[in-house]
Coordinates of C-alpha atoms and ligand atoms in Angstrom, one line a residue:
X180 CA -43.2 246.7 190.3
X181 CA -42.6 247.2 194.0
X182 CA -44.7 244.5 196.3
X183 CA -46.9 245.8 199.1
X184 CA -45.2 244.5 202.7
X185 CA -46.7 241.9 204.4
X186 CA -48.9 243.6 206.9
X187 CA -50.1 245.7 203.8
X188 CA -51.2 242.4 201.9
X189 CA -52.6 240.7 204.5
X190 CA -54.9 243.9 205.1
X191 CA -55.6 244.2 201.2
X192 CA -56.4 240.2 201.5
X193 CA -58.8 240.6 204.4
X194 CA -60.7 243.8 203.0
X195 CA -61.1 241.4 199.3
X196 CA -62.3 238.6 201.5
X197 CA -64.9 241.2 203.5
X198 CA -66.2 242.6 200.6
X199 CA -66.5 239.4 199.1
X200 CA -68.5 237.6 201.7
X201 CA -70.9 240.9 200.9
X202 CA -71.7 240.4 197.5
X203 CA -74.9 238.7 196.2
X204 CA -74.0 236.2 193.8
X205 CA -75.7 236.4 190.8
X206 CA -76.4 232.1 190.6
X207 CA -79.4 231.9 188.0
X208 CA -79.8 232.2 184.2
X209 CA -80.7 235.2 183.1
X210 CA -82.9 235.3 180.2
X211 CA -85.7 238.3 178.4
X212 CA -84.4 240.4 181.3
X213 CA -84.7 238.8 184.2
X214 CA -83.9 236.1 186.4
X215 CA -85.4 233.1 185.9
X216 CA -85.2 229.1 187.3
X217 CA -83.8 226.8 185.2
X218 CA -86.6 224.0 183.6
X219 CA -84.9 221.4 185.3
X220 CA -84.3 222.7 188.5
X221 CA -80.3 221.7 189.1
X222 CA -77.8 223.2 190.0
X223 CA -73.9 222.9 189.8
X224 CA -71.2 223.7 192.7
X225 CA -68.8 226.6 192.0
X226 CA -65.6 225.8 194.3
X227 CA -63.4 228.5 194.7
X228 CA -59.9 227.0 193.7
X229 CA -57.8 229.7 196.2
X230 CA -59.1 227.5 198.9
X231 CA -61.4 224.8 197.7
X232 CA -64.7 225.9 199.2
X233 CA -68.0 226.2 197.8
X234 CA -69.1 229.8 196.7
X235 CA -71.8 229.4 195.1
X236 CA -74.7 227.1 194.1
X237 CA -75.7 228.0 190.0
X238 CA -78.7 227.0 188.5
X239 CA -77.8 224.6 185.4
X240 CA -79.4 225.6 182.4
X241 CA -80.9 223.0 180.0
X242 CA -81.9 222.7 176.6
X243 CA -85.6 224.0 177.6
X244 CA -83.6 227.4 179.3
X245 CA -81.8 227.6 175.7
X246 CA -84.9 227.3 174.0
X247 CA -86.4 230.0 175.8
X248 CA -83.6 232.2 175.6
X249 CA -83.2 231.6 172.0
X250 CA -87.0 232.0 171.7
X251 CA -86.6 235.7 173.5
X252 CA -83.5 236.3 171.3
X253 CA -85.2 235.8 168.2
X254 CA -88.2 238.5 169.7
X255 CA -86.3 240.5 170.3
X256 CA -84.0 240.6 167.1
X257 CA -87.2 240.3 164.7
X258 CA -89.4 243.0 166.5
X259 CA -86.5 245.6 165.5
X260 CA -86.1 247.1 169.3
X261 CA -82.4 246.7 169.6
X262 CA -81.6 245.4 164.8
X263 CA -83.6 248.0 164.1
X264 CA -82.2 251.1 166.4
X265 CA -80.1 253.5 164.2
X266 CA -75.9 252.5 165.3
X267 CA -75.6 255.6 166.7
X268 CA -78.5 254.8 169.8
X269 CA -77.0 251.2 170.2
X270 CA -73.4 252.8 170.9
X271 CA -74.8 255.1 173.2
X272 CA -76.1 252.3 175.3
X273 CA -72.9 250.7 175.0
X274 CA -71.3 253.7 176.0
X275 CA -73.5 253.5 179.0
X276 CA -73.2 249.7 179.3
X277 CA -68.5 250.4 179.7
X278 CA -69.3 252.9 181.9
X279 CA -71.1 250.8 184.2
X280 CA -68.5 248.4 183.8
X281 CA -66.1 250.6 184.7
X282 CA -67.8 251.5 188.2
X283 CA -68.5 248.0 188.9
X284 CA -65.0 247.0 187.7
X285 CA -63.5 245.7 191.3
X286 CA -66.3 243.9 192.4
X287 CA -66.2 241.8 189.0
X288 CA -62.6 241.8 188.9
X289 CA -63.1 240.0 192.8
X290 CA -65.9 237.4 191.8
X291 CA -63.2 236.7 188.8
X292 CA -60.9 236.2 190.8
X293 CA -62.3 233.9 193.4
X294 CA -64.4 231.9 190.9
X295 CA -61.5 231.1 189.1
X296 CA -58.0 231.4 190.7
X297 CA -56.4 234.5 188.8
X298 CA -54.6 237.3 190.8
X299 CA -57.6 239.4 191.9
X300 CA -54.6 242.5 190.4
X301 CA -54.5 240.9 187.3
X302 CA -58.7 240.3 186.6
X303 CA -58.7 244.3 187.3
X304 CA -55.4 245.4 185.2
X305 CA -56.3 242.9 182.2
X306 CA -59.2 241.2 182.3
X307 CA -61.6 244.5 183.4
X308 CA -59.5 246.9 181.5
X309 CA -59.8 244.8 178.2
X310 CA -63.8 244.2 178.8
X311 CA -64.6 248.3 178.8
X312 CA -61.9 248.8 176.0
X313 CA -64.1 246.1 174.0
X314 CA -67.7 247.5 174.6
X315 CA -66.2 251.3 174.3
X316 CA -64.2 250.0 170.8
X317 CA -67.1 248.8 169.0
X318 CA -69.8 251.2 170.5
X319 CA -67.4 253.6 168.9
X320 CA -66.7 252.1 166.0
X321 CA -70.9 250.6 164.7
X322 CA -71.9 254.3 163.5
X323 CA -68.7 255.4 161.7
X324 CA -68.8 252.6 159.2
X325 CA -69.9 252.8 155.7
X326 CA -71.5 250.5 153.2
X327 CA -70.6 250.1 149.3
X328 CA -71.8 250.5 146.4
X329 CA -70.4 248.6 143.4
X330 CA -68.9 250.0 140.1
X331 CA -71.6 248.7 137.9
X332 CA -73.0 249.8 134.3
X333 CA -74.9 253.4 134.8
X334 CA -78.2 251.4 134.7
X335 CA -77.9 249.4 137.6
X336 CA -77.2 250.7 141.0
X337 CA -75.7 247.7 143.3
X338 CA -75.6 248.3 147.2
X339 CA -73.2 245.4 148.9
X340 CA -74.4 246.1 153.1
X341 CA -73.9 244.5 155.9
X342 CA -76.6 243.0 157.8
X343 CA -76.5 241.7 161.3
X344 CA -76.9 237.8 161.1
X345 CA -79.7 237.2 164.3
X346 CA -79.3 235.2 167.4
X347 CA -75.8 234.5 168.2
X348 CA -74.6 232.0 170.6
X349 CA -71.5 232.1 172.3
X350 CA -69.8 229.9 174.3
X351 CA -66.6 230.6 176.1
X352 CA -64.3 228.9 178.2
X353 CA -62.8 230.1 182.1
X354 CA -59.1 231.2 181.6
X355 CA -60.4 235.1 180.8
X356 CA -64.3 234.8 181.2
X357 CA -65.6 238.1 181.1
X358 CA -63.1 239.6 178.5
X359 CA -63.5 236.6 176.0
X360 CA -67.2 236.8 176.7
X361 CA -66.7 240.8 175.5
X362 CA -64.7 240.2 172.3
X363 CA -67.6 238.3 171.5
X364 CA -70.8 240.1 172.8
X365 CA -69.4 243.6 172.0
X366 CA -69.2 243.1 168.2
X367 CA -72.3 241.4 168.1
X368 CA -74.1 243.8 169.7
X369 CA -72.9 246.5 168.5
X370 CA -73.8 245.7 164.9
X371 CA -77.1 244.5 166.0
X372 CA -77.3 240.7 166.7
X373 CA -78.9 239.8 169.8
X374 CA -76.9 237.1 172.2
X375 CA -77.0 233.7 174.1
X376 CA -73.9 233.1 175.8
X377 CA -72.9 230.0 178.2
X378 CA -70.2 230.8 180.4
X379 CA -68.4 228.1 181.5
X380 CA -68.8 225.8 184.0
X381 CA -65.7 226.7 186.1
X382 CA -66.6 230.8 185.9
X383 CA -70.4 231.8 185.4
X384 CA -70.5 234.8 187.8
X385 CA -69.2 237.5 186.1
X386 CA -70.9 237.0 183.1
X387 CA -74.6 237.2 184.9
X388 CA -73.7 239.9 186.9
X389 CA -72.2 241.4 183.7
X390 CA -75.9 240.6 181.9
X391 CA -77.9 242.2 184.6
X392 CA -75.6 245.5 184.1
X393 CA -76.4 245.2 179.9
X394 CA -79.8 245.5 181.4
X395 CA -79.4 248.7 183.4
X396 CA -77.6 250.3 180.5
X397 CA -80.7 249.8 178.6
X398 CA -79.9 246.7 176.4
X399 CA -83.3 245.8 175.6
X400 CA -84.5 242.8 177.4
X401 CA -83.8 239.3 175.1
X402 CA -81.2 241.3 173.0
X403 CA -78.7 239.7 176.1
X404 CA -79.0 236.5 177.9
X405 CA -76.8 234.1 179.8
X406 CA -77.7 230.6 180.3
X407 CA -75.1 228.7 182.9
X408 CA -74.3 225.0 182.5
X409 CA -72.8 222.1 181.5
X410 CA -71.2 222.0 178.0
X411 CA -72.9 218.5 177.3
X412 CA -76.3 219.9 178.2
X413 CA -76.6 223.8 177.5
X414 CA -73.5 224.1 175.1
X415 CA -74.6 220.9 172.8
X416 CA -78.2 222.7 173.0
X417 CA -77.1 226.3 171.7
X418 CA -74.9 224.0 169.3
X419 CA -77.5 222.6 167.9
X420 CA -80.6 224.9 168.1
X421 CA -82.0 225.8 164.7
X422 CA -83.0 229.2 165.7
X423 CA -79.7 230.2 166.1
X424 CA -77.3 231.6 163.3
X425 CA -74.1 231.5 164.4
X426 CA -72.1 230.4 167.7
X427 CA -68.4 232.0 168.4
X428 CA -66.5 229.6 170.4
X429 CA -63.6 229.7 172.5
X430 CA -62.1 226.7 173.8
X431 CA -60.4 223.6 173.4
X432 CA -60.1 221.8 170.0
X433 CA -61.8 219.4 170.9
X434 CA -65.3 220.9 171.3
X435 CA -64.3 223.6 168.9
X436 CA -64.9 220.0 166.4
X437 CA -68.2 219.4 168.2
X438 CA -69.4 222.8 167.3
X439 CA -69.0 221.6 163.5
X440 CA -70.3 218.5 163.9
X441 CA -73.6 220.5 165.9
X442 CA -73.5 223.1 162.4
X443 CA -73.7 220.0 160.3
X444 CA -76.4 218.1 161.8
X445 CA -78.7 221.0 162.2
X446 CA -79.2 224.3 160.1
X447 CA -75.6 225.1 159.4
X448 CA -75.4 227.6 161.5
X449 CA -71.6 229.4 161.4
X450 CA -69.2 228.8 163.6
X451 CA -65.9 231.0 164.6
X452 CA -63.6 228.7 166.7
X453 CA -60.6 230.3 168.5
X454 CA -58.9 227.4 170.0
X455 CA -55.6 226.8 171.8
X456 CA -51.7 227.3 171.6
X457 CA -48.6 226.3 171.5
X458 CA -46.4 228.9 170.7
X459 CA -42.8 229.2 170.4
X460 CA -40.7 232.3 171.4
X461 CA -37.1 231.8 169.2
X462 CA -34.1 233.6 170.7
X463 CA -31.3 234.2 168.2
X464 CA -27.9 234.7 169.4
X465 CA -28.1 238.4 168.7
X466 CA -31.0 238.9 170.8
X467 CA -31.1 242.3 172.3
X468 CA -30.7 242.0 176.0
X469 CA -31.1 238.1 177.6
X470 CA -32.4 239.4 180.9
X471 CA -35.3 241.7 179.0
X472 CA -35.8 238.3 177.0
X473 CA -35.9 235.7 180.3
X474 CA -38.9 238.2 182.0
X475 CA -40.6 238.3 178.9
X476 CA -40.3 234.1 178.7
X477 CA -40.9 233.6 181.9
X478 CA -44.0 236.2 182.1
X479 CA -45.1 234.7 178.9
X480 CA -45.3 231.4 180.0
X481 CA -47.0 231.9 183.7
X482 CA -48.9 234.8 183.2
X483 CA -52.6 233.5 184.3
X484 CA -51.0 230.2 185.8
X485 CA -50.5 229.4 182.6
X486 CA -53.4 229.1 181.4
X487 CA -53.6 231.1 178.4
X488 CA -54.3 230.1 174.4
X489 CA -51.3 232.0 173.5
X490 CA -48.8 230.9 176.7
X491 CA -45.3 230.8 175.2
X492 CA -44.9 227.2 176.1
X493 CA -42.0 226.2 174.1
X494 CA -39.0 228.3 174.4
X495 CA -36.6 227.9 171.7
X496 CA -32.9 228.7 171.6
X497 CA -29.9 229.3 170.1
X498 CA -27.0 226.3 171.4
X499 CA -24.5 229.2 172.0
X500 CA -27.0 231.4 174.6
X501 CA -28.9 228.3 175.6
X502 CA -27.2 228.3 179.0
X503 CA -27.2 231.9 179.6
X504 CA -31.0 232.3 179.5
X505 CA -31.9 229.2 181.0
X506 CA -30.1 230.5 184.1
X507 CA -31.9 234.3 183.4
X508 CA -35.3 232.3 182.4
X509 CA -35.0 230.7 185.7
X510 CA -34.2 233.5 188.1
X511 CA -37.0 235.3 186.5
X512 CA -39.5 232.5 187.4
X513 CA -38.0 232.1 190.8
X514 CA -38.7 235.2 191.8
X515 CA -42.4 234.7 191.0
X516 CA -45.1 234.7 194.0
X517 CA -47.8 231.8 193.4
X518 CA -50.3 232.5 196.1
X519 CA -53.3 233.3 197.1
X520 CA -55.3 235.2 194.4
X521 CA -56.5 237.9 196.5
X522 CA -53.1 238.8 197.9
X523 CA -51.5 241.5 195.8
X524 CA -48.0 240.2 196.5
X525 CA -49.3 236.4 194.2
X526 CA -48.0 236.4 190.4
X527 CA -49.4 233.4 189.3
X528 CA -52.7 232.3 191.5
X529 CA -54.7 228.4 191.8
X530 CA -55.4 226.4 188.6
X531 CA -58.9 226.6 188.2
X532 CA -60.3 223.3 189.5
X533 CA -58.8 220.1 190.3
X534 CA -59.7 217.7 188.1
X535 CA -57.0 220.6 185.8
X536 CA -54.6 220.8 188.6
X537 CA -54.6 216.4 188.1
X538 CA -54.1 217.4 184.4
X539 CA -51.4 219.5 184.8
X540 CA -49.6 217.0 187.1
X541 CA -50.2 214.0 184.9
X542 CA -47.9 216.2 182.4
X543 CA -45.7 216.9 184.4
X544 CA -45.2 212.6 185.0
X545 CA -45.4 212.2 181.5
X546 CA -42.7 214.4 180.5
X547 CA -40.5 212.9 183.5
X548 CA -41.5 209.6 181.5
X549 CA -40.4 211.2 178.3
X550 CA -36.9 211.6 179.6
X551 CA -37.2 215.4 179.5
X552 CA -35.0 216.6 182.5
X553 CA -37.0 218.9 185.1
X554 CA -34.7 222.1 186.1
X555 CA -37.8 224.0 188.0
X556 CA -40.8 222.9 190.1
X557 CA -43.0 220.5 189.2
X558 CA -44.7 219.9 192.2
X559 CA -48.2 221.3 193.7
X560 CA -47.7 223.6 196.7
X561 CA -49.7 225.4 199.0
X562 CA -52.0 222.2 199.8
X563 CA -52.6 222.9 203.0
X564 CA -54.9 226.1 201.9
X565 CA -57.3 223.3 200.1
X566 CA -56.8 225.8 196.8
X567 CA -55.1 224.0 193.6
X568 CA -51.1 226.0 193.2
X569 CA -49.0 224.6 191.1
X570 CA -45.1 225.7 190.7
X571 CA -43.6 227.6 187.9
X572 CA -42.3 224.4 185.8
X573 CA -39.4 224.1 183.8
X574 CA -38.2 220.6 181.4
X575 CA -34.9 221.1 179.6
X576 CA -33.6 218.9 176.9
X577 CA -37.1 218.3 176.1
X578 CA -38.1 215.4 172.8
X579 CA -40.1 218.0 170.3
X580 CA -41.9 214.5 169.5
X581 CA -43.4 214.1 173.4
X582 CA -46.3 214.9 174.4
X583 CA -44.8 217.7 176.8
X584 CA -43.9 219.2 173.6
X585 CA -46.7 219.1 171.3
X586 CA -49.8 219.0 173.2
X587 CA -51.4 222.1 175.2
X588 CA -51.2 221.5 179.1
X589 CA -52.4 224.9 180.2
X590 CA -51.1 225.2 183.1
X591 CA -47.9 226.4 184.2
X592 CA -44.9 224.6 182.6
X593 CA -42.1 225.5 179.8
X594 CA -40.6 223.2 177.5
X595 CA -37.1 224.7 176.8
X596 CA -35.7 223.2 173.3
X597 CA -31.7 224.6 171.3
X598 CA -31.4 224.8 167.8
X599 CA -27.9 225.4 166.1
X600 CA -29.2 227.6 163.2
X601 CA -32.5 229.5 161.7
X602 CA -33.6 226.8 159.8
X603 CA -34.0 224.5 162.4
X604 CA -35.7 227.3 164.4
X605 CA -38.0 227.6 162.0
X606 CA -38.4 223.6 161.5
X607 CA -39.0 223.4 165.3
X608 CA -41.2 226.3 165.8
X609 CA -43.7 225.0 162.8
X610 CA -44.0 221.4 164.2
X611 CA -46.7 222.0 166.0
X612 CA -50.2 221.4 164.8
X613 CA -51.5 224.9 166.4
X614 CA -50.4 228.6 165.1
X615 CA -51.9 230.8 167.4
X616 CA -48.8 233.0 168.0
X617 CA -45.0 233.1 167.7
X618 CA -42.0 235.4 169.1
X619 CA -38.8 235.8 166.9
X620 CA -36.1 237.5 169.5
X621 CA -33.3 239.0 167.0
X622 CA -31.5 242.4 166.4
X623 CA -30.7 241.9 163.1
X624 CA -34.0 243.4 161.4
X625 CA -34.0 241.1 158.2
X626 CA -33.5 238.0 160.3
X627 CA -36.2 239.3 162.6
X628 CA -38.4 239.7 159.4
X629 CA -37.3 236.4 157.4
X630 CA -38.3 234.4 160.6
X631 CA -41.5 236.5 161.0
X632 CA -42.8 235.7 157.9
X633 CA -41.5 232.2 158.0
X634 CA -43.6 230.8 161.3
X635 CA -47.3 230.0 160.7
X636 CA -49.1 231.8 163.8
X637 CA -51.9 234.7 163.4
X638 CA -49.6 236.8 165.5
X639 CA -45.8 237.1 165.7
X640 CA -44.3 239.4 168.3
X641 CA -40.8 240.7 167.1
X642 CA -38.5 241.4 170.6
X643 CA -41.4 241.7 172.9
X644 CA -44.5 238.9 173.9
X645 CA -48.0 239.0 174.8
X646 CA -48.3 243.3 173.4
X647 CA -52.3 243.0 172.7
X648 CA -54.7 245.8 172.0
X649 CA -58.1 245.9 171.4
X650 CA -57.1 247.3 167.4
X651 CA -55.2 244.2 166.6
X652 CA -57.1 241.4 165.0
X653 CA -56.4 238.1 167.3
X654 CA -57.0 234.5 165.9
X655 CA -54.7 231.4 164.8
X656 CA -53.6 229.5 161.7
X657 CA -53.9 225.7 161.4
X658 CA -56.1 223.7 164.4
X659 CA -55.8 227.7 166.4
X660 CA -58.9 228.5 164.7
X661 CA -61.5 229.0 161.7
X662 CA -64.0 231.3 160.6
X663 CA -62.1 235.0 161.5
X664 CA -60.6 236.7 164.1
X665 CA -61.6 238.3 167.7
X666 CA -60.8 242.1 168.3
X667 CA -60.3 244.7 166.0
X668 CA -63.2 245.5 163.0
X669 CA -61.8 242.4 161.5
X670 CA -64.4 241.1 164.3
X671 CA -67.7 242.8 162.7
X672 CA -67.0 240.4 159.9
X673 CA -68.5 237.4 161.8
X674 CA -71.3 239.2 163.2
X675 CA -72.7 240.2 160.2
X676 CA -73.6 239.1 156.5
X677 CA -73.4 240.9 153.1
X678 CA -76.2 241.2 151.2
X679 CA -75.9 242.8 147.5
X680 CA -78.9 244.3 146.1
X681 CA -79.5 245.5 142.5
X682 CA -81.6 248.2 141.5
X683 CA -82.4 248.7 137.6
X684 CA -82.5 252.8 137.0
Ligands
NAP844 P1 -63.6 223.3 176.7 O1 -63.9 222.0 177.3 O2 -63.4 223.4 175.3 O3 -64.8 224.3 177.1 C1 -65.1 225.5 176.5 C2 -66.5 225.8 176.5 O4 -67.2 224.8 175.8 C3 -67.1 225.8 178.0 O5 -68.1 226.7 178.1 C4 -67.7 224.4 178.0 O6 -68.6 224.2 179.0 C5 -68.2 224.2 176.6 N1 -68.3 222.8 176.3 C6 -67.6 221.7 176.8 N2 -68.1 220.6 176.2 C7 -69.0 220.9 175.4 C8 -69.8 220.1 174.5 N3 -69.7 218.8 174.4 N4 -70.7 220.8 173.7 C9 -70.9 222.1 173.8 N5 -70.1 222.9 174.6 C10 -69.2 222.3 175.4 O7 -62.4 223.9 177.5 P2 -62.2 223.9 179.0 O8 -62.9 222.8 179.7 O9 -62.5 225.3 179.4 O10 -60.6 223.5 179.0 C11 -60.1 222.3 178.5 C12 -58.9 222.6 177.6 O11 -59.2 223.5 176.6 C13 -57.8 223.4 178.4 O12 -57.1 222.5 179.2 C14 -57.1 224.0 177.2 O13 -56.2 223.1 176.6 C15 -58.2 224.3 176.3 N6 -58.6 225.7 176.4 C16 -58.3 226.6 175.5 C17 -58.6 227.9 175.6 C18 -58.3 229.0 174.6 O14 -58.4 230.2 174.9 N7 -58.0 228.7 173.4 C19 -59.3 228.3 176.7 C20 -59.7 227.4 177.7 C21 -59.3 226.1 177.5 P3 -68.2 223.5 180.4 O15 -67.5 224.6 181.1 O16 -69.5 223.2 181.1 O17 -67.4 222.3 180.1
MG845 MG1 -64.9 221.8 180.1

C-alpha cells in the first residue's frame, strides 16, 4: 500500500486529534441501562500511550457494581424479555446493534486507538471490521439452527436442545478490546444469555460506548452491562460471583488459572480461557517465494506492536535459506513506520502502557544476557513524544531453552532459530508449552501436510499467516486454552447447555 505524503498525514493526524478532543468519553459503568456511579466512588487514570497524557478519568467498578449488574443480569435473563424472545427478534436487534456499529465505526476505531496505542488504520480495517462481522455472524446464524431429536425406541420421543446457560461474565484483556469483547458478547447474546463484561484496565472506552449503542439497538436493559476496573477487584468479583454461570476469558495464563481457582471455590461456574502464544512459522528450503515469506514474518510478528496471542514470535528456518531470509525478514521490518497511532503513515504504534513497555525492555536485556545476538532494534524510540514506541526487534542465534524463546513477551520482538531437517522443525516448533497457532512454509504439498498435522496448535497456516475469518473456529492446544473455541458456531457451544428430555408416547 502506497503511504499518504507528509503534509497529507499530518492533516489526517490533526483532523483525528480534533475530532478526538470532541468526543464525550463514555468513563462510568454502565449497568440495567444506564449509567451509573460506581459504590465506591474511585476511579482509575486512562493515559494515552501515543503521548503519555491522561484521557480520561473511569469510574472503577467494585464487587458491589458486579453485584448489581449481576443482580440486573439475572432480571433480566429470568423475566424472559431478551431468553425468552423468539431467535429471529434477537437477530434483528443484532442486525440493528452491527449497523450502528458500522456508523459509529471511526469514532470507536479513534477512542481504540488512543486508549491503547494501535494504528488508528488498523482499529478501523481489523478491529471495527471484525466486531460488525461478529454481531452480523451470529445474528445471522441464532434462527437458522436446529435442535435434535434422538433415535430412540417408537415409545419414547427424546428432544436433545440447547438452552442458553444465564448470566455470563466476560472478561477481556487490551491488545483487540472491542473485537475480543464481540467474539464473546455476540454468541452469547445471540443465543440468549445476558452479559457482564470487564474491559480491561488499559482499554475500557470502547466497550461502554459500545454498551450504550446495544442499548439504542434495543438490547433490553440488564441483558448488556459493562463494569470497568481492576482485575483484582471487579474481575476476581465476576470470578467468583455465584449468580453467574459462566465467564469467557481472554488473557494471560496466569489469570486464565485464577478463573479456575474462582470456579472452584464458588459454584463451579464454566470457564473458556483463550490464553497466549508462542507460535512458530517453519520455512522449508522449498518455500515458495522468500520475499512473500519475510513480509508475511515480519507482518506476523509486529502486526499490533506485537502484541497479539498468535504473534509469530519464533521464526524457524531451514540452515541452507537461513541467511537469505534473515536479510529479506529484515528489510521487511526496516521498512516499517512505528509512530504515532493516529498518523496513517505508523505500522506498528505505542505499547500500551509503561509498566509493558518496561516489560518488553527487560526481555530484550534478558535475551542479550542469554547470549542471543541482537541483528534489529532493541531500543525504545520516539521518547521525546512521552508515548511508549518500541523498535521492530530481532535476536538471531537464539538458545530455544531462554526465556526469549519460551515465554510470551508481547511486544515487538522475533526470536529467529535454523534447523537442518523436518524433524528437528518439528522438535523445535513443539517445545513450547503454548499451541495457539503454527505456519508450515513448503511447496511440496505432503511435506506441507506431514508438518501440518505434526505441530500441536488450534490453527496451522500452510504458505500464508495470520488469514482469519469470522467462520473459522479460533482457540489453542496445551496452556493456549480450555473449554472451546471463539468464532465460528463452534462458539454457540459455550454459550449454551444441552438438555435431553424424554417423553413416553
Ligand atoms: P491479564 O493480566 O491476563 O488481564 C486480562 C484481563 O483479566 C483484564 O481484564 C484484567 O484486568 C483481568 N484480570 C487481571 N488480573 C485479574 C485477577 N486477579 N482476577 C480477575 N481478573 C483479572 O492480561 P494483561 O494485563 O492484559 O496482559 C498481561 C500479559 O497477558 C501480556 O503481556 C500477554 O503475555 C498476555 N496476554 C495475552 C492475550 C491473549 O490474547 N491471549 C491478551 C492480552 C494479554 P486488568 O486490566 O484490570 O488487569
Ligand atoms: Mg493486567
Amino acid at each position: 500500500m502506497t503511504k499518504p505524503t507528509e503534509d497529507r498525514a499530518l492533516a489526517v493526524r490533526a483532523e483525528l486529534e480534533k475530532r478526538f478532543a470532541g468526543l464525550a468519553l463514555p468513563t462510568r459503568p454502565y449497568i440495567d441501562g444506564r449509567w451509573t456511579d460506581p459504590a465506591g466512588g474511585d476511579t482509575f487514570d486512562r493515559i494515552s500511550p501515543r503521548d503519555g497524557r491522561l484521557i480520561a478519568r473511569v469510574g472503577a467498578g467494585g464487587a458491589r457494581d458486579v453485584d448489581r449488574a449481576v443482580a440486573g443480569a439475572r432480571r433480566a435473563f429470568d423475566s424472559g424479555v431478551w431468553s425468552g424472545r423468539p431467535p429471529r427478534e434477537r437477530r434483528l436487534v443484532l442486525q440493528r446493534l452491527a449497523r450502528l456499529v458500522e456508523e459509529h465505526a471511526e469514532e470507536l476505531a479513534l477512542i481504540e486507538s488512543v486508549d491503547m496505542g494501535k494504528p488508528y488504520t488498523d482499529a478501523l480495517a481489523v478491529d471495527l471490521r471484525v466486531t460488525v462481522q461478529s454481531l452480523d455472524f451470529y445474528a445471522e446464524a441464532v434462527d437458522k439452527r436446529y435442535d435434535e431429536v434422538a433415535p430412540t425406541a417408537q415409545d419414547r420421543l427424546a428432544t436433545i436442545t440447547r438452552e442458553p446457560l444465564g448470566v455470563v461474565g466476560a472478561v477481556v484483556p487490551w491488545n483487540f478490546p472491542l473485537m475480543m469483547a464481540a467474539w464473546k458478547i455476540a454468541p452469547a447474546l445471540a443465543v440468549g444469555n445476558s452479559v457482564v463484561l470487564k474491559p480491561a484496565e488499559q482499554s475500557p472506552l470502547t466497550a461502554l460506548r459500545f454498551a450504550e449503542l446495544a442499548t439504542e439497538a434495543g438490547v433490553p436493559d440488564g441483558v448488556l452491562n459493562v463494569v470497568p476496573g481492576l482485575g483484582p477487584t471487579a474481575g476476581a468479583a465476576l470470578g467468583r460471583h455465584h449468580g453467574v454461570d459462566a465467564v469467557a476469558f481472554t488473557g494471560s495464563g496466569e489469570v486464565g488459572r485464577e478463573f479456575l481457582r474462582y470456579a472452584a471455590d464458588s459454584n463451579l461456574k464454566e470457564v473458556s480461557l483463550e490464553l497466549g502464544g508462542k507460535s512458530p512459522q517453519i520455512v522449508m528450503p522449498d518455500a515458495p517465494d522468500l520475499s512473500v515469506v519475510a513480509r508475511a514474518v515480519a507482518n506476523g510478528v509486529f502486526f499490533n506492536q506485537g502484541e497479539a496471542c498468535s504473534a509469530g514470535s519464533r521464526l524457524l528456518v531451514h540452515r541452507d535459506i537461513e541467511e537469505e531470509l534473515l536479510e529479506l525478514v529484515l528489510a521487511e521490518s526496516r521498512r516499517l513506520v512505528v509512530g504515532d497511532p493516529l498518523d496513517p503513515r505508523t505500522d506498528i504504534g505505542a505499547l500500551v502502557e509503561d509498566r509493558h513497555l518496561e516489560r518488553v525492555l527487560g526481555y530484550v536485556r534478558g535475551a542479550l544476557d542469554e547470549g542471543a545476538r541482537l541483528v534489529l532494534g532493541g531500543d525504545r524510540i520516539l521518547a521525546g513524544t512521552g508515548g511508549y514506541y518500541v523498535e521492530p526487534t530481532v535476536f538471531d542465534r537464539v538458545d530455544p531453552r531462554s526465556r526469549i524463546a519460551r515465554e510470551e513477551v508481547f511486544g515487538p520482538v522475533l526470536s529467529v532459530f535454523s534447523f537442518e531437517n523436518t524433524e528437528e522443525a518439528v522438535r523445535l516448533a513443539n517445545d513450547t508449552e503454548y499451541g495457539l497457532a503454527a505456519a508450515v512454509w513448503s511447496r511440496d504439498l505432503s511435506t506441507a501436510h506431514r508438518l501440518a498435522r505434526s505441530v500441536r496448535a488450534g490453527t496451522v497456516w500452510v504458505n500464508c499467516f495470520d488469514d482469519s475469518d469470522i467462520t473459522v473456529p479460533f482457540g489453542g492446544y496445551a496452556q493456549s486454552g480450555l473449554g472451546g473455541r471463539d468464532k465460528s458456531l463452534h462458539a454457540l457451544e459455550k454459550y449454551t447447555q444441552l438438555k435431553s428430555t424424554w417423553i413416553r408416547l
